[in-house]
CSV table of C-alpha atoms in Angstrom, one decimal:
chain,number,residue,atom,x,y,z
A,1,UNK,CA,-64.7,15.3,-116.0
A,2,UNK,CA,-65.9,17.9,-119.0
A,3,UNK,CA,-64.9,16.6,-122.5
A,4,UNK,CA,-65.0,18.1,-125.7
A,5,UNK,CA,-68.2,19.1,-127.5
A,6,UNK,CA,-70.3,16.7,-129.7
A,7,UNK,CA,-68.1,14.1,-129.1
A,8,UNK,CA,-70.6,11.6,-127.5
A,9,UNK,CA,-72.1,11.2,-131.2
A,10,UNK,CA,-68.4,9.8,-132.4
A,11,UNK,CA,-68.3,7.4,-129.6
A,12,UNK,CA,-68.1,3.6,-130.6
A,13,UNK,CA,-69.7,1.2,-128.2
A,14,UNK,CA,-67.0,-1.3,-126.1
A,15,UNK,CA,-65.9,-3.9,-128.2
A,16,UNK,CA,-67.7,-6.3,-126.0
A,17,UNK,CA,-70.5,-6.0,-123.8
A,18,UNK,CA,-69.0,-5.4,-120.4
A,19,UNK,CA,-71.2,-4.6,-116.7
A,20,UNK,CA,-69.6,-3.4,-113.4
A,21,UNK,CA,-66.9,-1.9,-115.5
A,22,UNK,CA,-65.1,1.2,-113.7
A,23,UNK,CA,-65.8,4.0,-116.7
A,24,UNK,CA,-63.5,7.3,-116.5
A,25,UNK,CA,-62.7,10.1,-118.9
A,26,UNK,CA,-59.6,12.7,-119.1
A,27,UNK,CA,-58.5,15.3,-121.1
A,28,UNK,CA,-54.7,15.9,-121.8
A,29,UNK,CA,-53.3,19.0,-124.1
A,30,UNK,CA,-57.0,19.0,-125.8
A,31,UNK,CA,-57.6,15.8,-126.1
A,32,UNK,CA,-60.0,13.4,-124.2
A,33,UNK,CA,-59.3,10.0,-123.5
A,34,UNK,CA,-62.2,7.2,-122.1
A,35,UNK,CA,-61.2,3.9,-120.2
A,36,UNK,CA,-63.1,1.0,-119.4
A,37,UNK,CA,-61.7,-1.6,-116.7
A,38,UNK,CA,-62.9,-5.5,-115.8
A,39,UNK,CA,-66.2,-6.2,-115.1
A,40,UNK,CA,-68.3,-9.1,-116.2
A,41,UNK,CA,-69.2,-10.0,-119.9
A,42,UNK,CA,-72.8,-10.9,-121.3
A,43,UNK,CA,-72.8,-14.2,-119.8
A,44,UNK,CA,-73.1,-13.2,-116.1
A,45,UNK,CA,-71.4,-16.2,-114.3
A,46,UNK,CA,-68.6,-16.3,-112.5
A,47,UNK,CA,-66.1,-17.1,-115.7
A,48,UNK,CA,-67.5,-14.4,-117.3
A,49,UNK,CA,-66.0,-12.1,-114.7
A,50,UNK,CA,-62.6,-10.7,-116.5
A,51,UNK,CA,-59.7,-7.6,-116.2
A,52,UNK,CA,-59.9,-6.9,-119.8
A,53,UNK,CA,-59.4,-3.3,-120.4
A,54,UNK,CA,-59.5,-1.1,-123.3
A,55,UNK,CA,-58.9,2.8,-123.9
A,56,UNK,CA,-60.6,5.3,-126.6
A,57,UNK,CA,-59.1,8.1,-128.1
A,58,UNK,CA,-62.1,10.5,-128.8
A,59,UNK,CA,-62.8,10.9,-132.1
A,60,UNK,CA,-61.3,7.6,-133.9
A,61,UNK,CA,-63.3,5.1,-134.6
A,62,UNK,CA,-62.3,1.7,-132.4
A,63,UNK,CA,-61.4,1.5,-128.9
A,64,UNK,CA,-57.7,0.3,-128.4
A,65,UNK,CA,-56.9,-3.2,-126.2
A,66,UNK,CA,-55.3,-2.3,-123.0
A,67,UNK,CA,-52.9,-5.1,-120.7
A,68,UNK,CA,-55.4,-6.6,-118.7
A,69,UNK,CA,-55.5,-5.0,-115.0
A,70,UNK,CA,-52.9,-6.6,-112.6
A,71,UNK,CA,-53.7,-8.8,-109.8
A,72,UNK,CA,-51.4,-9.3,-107.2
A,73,UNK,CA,-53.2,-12.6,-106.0
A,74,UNK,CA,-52.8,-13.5,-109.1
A,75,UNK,CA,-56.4,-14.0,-110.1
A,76,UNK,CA,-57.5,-13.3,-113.8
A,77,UNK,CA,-61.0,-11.5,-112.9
A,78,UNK,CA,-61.9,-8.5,-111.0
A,79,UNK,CA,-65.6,-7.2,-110.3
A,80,UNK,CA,-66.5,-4.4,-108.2
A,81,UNK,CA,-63.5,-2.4,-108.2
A,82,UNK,CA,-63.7,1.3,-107.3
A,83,UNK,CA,-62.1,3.8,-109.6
A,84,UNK,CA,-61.8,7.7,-110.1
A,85,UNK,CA,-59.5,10.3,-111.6
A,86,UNK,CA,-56.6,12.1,-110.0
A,87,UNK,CA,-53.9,14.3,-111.4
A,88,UNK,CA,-55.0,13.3,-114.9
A,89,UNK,CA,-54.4,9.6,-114.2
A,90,UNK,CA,-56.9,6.5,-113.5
A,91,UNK,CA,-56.8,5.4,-110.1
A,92,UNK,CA,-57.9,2.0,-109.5
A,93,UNK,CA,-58.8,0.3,-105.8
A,94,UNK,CA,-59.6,-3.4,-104.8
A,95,UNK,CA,-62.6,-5.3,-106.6
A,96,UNK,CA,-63.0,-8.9,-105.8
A,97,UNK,CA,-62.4,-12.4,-107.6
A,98,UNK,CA,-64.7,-15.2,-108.3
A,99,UNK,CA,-63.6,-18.9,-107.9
A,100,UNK,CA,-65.2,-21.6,-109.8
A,101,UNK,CA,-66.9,-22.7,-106.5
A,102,UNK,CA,-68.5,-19.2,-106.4
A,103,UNK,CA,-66.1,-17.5,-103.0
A,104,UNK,CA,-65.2,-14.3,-103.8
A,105,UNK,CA,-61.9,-12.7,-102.5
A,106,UNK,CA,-61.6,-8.9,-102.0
A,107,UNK,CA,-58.5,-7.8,-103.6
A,108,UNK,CA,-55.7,-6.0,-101.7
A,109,UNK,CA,-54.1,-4.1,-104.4
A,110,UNK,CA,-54.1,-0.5,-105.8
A,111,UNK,CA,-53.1,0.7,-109.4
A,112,UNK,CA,-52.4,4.3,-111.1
A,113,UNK,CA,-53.5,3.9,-114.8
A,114,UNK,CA,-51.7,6.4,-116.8
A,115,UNK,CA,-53.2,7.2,-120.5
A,116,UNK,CA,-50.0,8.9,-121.6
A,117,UNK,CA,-47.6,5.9,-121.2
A,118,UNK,CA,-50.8,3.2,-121.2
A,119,UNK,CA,-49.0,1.4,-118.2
A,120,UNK,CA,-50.0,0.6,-114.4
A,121,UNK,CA,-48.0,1.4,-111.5
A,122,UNK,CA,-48.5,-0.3,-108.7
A,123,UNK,CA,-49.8,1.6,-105.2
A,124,UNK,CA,-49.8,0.5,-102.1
A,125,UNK,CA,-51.6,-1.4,-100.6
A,126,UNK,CA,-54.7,-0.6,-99.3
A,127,UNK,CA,-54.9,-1.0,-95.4
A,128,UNK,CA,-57.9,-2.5,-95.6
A,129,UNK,CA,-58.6,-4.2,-98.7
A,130,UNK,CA,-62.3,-3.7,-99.9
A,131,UNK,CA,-64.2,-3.8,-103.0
A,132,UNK,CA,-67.9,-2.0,-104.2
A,133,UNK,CA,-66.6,0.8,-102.1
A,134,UNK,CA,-66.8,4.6,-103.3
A,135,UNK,CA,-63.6,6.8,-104.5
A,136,UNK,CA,-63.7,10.5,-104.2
A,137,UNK,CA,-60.9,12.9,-105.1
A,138,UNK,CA,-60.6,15.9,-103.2
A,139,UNK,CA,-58.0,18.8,-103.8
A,140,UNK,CA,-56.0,16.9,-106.6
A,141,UNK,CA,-54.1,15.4,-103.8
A,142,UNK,CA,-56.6,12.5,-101.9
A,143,UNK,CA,-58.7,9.8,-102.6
A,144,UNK,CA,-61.4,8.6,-100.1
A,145,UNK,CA,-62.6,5.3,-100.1
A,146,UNK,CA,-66.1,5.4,-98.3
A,147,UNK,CA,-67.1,2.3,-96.5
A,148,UNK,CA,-67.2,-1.2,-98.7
A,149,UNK,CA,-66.7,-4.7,-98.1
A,150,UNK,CA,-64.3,-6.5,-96.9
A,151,UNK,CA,-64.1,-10.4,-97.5
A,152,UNK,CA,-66.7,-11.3,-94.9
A,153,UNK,CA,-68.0,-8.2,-94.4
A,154,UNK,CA,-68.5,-4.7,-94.7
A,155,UNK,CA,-66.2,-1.9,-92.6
A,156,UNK,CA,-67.3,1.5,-91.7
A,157,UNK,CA,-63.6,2.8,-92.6
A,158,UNK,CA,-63.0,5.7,-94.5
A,159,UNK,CA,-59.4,4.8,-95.9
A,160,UNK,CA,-57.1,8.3,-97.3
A,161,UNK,CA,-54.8,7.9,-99.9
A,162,UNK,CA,-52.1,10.6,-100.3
A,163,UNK,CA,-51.1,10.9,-103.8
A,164,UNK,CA,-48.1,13.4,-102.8
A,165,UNK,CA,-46.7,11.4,-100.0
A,166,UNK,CA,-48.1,8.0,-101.5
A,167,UNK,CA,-49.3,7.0,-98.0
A,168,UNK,CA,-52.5,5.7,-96.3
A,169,UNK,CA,-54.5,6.8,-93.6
A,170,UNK,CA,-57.8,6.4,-92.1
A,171,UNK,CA,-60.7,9.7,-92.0
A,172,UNK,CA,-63.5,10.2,-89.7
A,173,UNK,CA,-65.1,6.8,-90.0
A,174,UNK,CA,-68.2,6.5,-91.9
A,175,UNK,CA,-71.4,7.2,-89.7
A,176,UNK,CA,-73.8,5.3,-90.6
A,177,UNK,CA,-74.7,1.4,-91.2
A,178,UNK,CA,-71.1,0.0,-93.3
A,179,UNK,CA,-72.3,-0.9,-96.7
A,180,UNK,CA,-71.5,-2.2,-100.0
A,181,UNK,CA,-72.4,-1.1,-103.7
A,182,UNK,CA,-73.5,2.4,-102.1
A,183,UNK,CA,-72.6,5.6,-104.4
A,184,UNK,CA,-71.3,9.0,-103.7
A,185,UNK,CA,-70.1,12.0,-105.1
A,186,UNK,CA,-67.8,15.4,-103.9
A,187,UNK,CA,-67.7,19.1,-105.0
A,188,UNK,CA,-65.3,21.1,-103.1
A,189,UNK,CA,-64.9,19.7,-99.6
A,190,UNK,CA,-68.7,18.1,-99.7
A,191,UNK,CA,-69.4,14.7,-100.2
A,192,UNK,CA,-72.8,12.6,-100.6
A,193,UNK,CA,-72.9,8.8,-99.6
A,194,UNK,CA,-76.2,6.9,-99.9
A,195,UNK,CA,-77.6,3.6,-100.0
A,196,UNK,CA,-75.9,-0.1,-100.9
A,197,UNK,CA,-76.2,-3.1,-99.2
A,198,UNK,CA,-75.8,-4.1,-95.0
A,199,UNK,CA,-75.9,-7.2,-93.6
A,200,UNK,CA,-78.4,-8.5,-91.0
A,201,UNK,CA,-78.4,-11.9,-89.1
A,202,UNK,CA,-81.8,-13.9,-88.9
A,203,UNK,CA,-82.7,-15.8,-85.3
A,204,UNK,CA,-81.1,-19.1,-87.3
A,205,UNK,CA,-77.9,-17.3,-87.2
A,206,UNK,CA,-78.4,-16.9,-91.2
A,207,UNK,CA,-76.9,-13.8,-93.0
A,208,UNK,CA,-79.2,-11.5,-95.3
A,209,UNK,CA,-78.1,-8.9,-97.4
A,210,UNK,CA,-81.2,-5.6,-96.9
A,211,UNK,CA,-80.7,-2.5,-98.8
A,212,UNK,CA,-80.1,0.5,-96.6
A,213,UNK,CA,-82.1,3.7,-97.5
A,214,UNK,CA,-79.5,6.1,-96.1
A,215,UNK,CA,-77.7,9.3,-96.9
A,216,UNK,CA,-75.1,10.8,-94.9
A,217,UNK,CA,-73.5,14.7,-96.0
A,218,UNK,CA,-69.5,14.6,-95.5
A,219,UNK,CA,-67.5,18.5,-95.2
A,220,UNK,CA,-63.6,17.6,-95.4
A,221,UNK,CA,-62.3,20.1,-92.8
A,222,UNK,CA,-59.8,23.2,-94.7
A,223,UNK,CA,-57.1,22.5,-92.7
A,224,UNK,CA,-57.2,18.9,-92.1
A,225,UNK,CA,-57.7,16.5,-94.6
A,226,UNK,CA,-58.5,13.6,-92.6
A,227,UNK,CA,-61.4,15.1,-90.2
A,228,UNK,CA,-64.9,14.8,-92.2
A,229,UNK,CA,-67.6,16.5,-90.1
A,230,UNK,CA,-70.2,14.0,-90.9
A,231,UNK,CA,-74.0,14.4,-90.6
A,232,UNK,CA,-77.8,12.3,-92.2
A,233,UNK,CA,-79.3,14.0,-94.3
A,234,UNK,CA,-83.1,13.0,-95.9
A,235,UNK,CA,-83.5,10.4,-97.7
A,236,UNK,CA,-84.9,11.1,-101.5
A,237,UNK,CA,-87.6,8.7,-101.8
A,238,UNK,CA,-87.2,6.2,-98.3
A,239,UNK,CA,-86.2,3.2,-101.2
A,240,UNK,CA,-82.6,2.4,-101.7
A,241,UNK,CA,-81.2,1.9,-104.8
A,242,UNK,CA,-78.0,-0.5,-104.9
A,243,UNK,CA,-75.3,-0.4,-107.7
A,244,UNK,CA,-76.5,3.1,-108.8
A,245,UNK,CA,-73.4,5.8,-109.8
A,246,UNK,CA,-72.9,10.0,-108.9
A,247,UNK,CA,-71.3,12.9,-110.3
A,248,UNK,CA,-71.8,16.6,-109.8
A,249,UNK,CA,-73.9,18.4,-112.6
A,250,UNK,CA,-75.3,21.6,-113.5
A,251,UNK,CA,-78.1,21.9,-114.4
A,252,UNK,CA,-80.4,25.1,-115.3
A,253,UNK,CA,-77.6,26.7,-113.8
A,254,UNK,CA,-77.6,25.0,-110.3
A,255,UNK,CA,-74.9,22.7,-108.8
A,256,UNK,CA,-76.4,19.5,-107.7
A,257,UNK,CA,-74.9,16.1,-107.0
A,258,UNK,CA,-76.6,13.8,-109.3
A,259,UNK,CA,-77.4,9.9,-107.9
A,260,UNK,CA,-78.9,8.3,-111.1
A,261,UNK,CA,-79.7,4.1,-112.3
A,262,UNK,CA,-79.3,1.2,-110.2
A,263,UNK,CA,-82.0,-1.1,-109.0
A,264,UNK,CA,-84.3,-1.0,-105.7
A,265,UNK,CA,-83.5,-4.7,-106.0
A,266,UNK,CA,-79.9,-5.8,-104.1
A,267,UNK,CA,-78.4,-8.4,-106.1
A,268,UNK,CA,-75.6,-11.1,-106.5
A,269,UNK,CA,-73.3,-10.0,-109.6
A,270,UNK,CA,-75.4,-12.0,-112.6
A,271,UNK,CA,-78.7,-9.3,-111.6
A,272,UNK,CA,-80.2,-11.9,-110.0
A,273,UNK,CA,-81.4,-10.4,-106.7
A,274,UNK,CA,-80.8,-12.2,-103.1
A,275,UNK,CA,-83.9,-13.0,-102.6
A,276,UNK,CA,-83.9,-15.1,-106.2
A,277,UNK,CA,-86.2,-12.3,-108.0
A,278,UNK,CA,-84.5,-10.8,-110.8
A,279,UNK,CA,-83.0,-7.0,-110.6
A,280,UNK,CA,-84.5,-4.2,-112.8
A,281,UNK,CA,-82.9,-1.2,-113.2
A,282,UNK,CA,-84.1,2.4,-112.4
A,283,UNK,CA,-84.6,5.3,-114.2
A,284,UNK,CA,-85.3,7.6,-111.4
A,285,UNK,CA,-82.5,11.0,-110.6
A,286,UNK,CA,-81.7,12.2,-107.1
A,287,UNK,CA,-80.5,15.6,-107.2
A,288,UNK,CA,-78.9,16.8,-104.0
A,289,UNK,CA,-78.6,20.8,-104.3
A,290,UNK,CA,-76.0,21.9,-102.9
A,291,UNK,CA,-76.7,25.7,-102.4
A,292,UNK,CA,-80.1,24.5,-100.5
A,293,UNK,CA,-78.9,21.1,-99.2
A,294,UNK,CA,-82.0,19.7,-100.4
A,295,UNK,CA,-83.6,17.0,-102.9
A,296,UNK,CA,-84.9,17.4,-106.5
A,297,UNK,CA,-86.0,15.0,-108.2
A,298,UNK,CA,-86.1,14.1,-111.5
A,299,UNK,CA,-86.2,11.2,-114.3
A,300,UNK,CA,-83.7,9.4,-117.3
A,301,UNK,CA,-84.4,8.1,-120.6
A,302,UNK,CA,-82.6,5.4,-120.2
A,303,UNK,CA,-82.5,2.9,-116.9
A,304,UNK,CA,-79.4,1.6,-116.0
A,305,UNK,CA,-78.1,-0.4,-112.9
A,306,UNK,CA,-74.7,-2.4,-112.4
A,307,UNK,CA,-72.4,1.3,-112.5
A,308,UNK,CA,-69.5,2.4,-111.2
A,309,UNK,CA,-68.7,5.4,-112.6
A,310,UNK,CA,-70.6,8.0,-115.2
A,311,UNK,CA,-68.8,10.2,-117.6
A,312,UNK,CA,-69.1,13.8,-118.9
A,313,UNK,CA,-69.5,14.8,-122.4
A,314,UNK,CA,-70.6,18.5,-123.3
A,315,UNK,CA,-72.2,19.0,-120.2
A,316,UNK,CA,-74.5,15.5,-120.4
A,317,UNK,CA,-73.9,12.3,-118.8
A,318,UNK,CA,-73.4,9.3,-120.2
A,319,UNK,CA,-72.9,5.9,-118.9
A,320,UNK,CA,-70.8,3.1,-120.7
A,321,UNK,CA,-72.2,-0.8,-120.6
A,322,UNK,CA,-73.6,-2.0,-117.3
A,323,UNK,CA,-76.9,-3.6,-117.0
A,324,UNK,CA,-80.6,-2.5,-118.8
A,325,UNK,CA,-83.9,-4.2,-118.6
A,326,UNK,CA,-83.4,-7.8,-118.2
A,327,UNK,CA,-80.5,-7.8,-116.8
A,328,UNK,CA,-79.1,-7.6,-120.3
A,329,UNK,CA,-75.2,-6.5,-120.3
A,330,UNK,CA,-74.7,-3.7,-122.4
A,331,UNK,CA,-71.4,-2.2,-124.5
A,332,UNK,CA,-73.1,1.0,-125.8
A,333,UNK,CA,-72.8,4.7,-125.0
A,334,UNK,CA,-76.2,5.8,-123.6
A,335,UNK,CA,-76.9,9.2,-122.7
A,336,UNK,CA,-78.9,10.0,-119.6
A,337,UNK,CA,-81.0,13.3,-120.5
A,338,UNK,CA,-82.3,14.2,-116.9
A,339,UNK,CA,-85.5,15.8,-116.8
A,340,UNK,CA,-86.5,17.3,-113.5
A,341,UNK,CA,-89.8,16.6,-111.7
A,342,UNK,CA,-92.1,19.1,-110.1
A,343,UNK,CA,-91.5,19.8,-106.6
């Protein structure tokens, strides 16, 4: 979403640092309005996790205290819940709880955030709940949800929502290895999906969570909303990166699909990676071109892991809290300059 010029310089940080905290942007009769949901606050354990939620008016000078994000289960804390922005409104999916015994529940339930009135409406259900899935909007009309888990594991679903009829249904399942915290982004009818997290079973019968190095290439078909011709495509750099986010860019006047942050490191939600080494975050770009259906690459100032969305402003990209160097939550407003590397 394109906001208004020179506003990123106006833009106070959270009023809290906040990580793996859905991030989306509007604009409404000329004026732009920025939303964080949940996440997890500075102290990374499973109390920390919250649905606190607050909105920003760009241009004044303090972010505004939402109502916290529903639960339906009832549970006061949501992490990796997938978001995006339809028809003007925030559209929020799944995300999981904590317990004080450390399970984690994936969350059934669906919302429509709407700036205007500031309240939630409830959707319906998704048909298979998941959580650190990806959400695409296509046509003003759908929202994909690409892969994700699913309480004790992940599904190779690719769940439709119809925002006209207010229905689900399933696409052209995802082709490769199912996967969580993977990112992805659309322009048009074409959609990007790499990396995240499988699962793998050792010869105890022990499960292992091994980052998957994959990127698959999605075209919605015209006249069929559910049928995704689906098809690999290279991988960047053969490394996967796990909690990274994606938007489409321009730059120097080219289209690309931009994959940007995250670590090479798959970890549990305080950054601390499954095999007990701490997570670092990347600054490494992947730029898919979409004219040439190839790879640029290129670098940030500023490494970030623990996304789930970036925003817009003026043409640059900006991410809002997540995790830096550390593992340090964050509450700021950083902007990602991309510079491109040589081919």
């Amino acid at each position: 979403m394109l906001l208004a010029p020179a506003l990123a310089q106006t833009l106070p940080p959270l009023p809290e640092p906040v990580s793996n905290n859905p991030v989306l942007a509007t604009s409404i009769r000329g004026k732009t309005y920025i939303a964080s949901f949940a996440g997890l606050g500075e102290g990374k354990t499973a109390a920390d996790a919250h649905s606190k939620a607050w909105l920003l008016l760009a241009g004044d000078s303090s972010w505004q205290k939402l109502p916290n994000v529903p639960n339906s289960l009832g549970h006061n804390s949501r992490l990796a819940m997938t978001a995006t922005v339809l028809e003007q409104n925030f559209y929020l999916f799944g995300g999981y709880s904590v317990a004080r015994d450390g399970s984690e529940v994936t969350q059934p339930d669906s919302y429509r955030f709407s700036v205007i009135s500031k309240n939630y409406t409830k959707l319906p259900d998704m048909p298979v709940a998941v959580d650190d899935s990806v959400a695409l909007s296509y046509q003003n009309r759908y929202i994909y949800l690409v892969s994700g888990w699913h309480n004790d594991g992940n599904v190779n679903l690719v769940q439709v929502f119809d925002n006209f009829t207010q229905k689900w249904s399933q696409a052209t399942p995802f082709p490769g290895t199912p996967v969580f915290g993977h990112a992805g982004a659309i322009e048009g009818n074409v959609m990007v999906v790499c990396d995240g997290v499988s699962t793998a079973l050792n010869s105890a019968g022990e499960r292992s969570y091994v980052a998957s190095p994959a990127c698959y290439r999605g075209e919605i078909d015209s006249s069929n909303a559910r049928k995704i011709s689906w098809k690999a495509v290279p991988h960047p750099s053969g490394t996967a990166r796990y909690r990274q986010a994606a938007l489409p860019v321009s730059i120097e006047g080219e289209r690309y699909l931009a994959f940007l942050g995250g670590s090479s490191t798959p970890y549990n939600f305080n950054g601390i990676g499954y095999n007990g080494k701490p997570a670092e975050p990347d600054n490494q770009v992947w730029l898919y071109q979409l004219t040439t259906q190839k790879w640029r690459r290129g670098t940030t100032t500023a490494a970030v892991m623990d996304l789930r969305n970036l925003i817009e402003i003026d043409g640059e990209i900006y991410s809002l809290g997540g995790m830096g160097a550390g593992q340090q939550v964050q509450s700021g407003l950083i902007k990602q300059q991309i510079t491109l590397l040589p081919d």
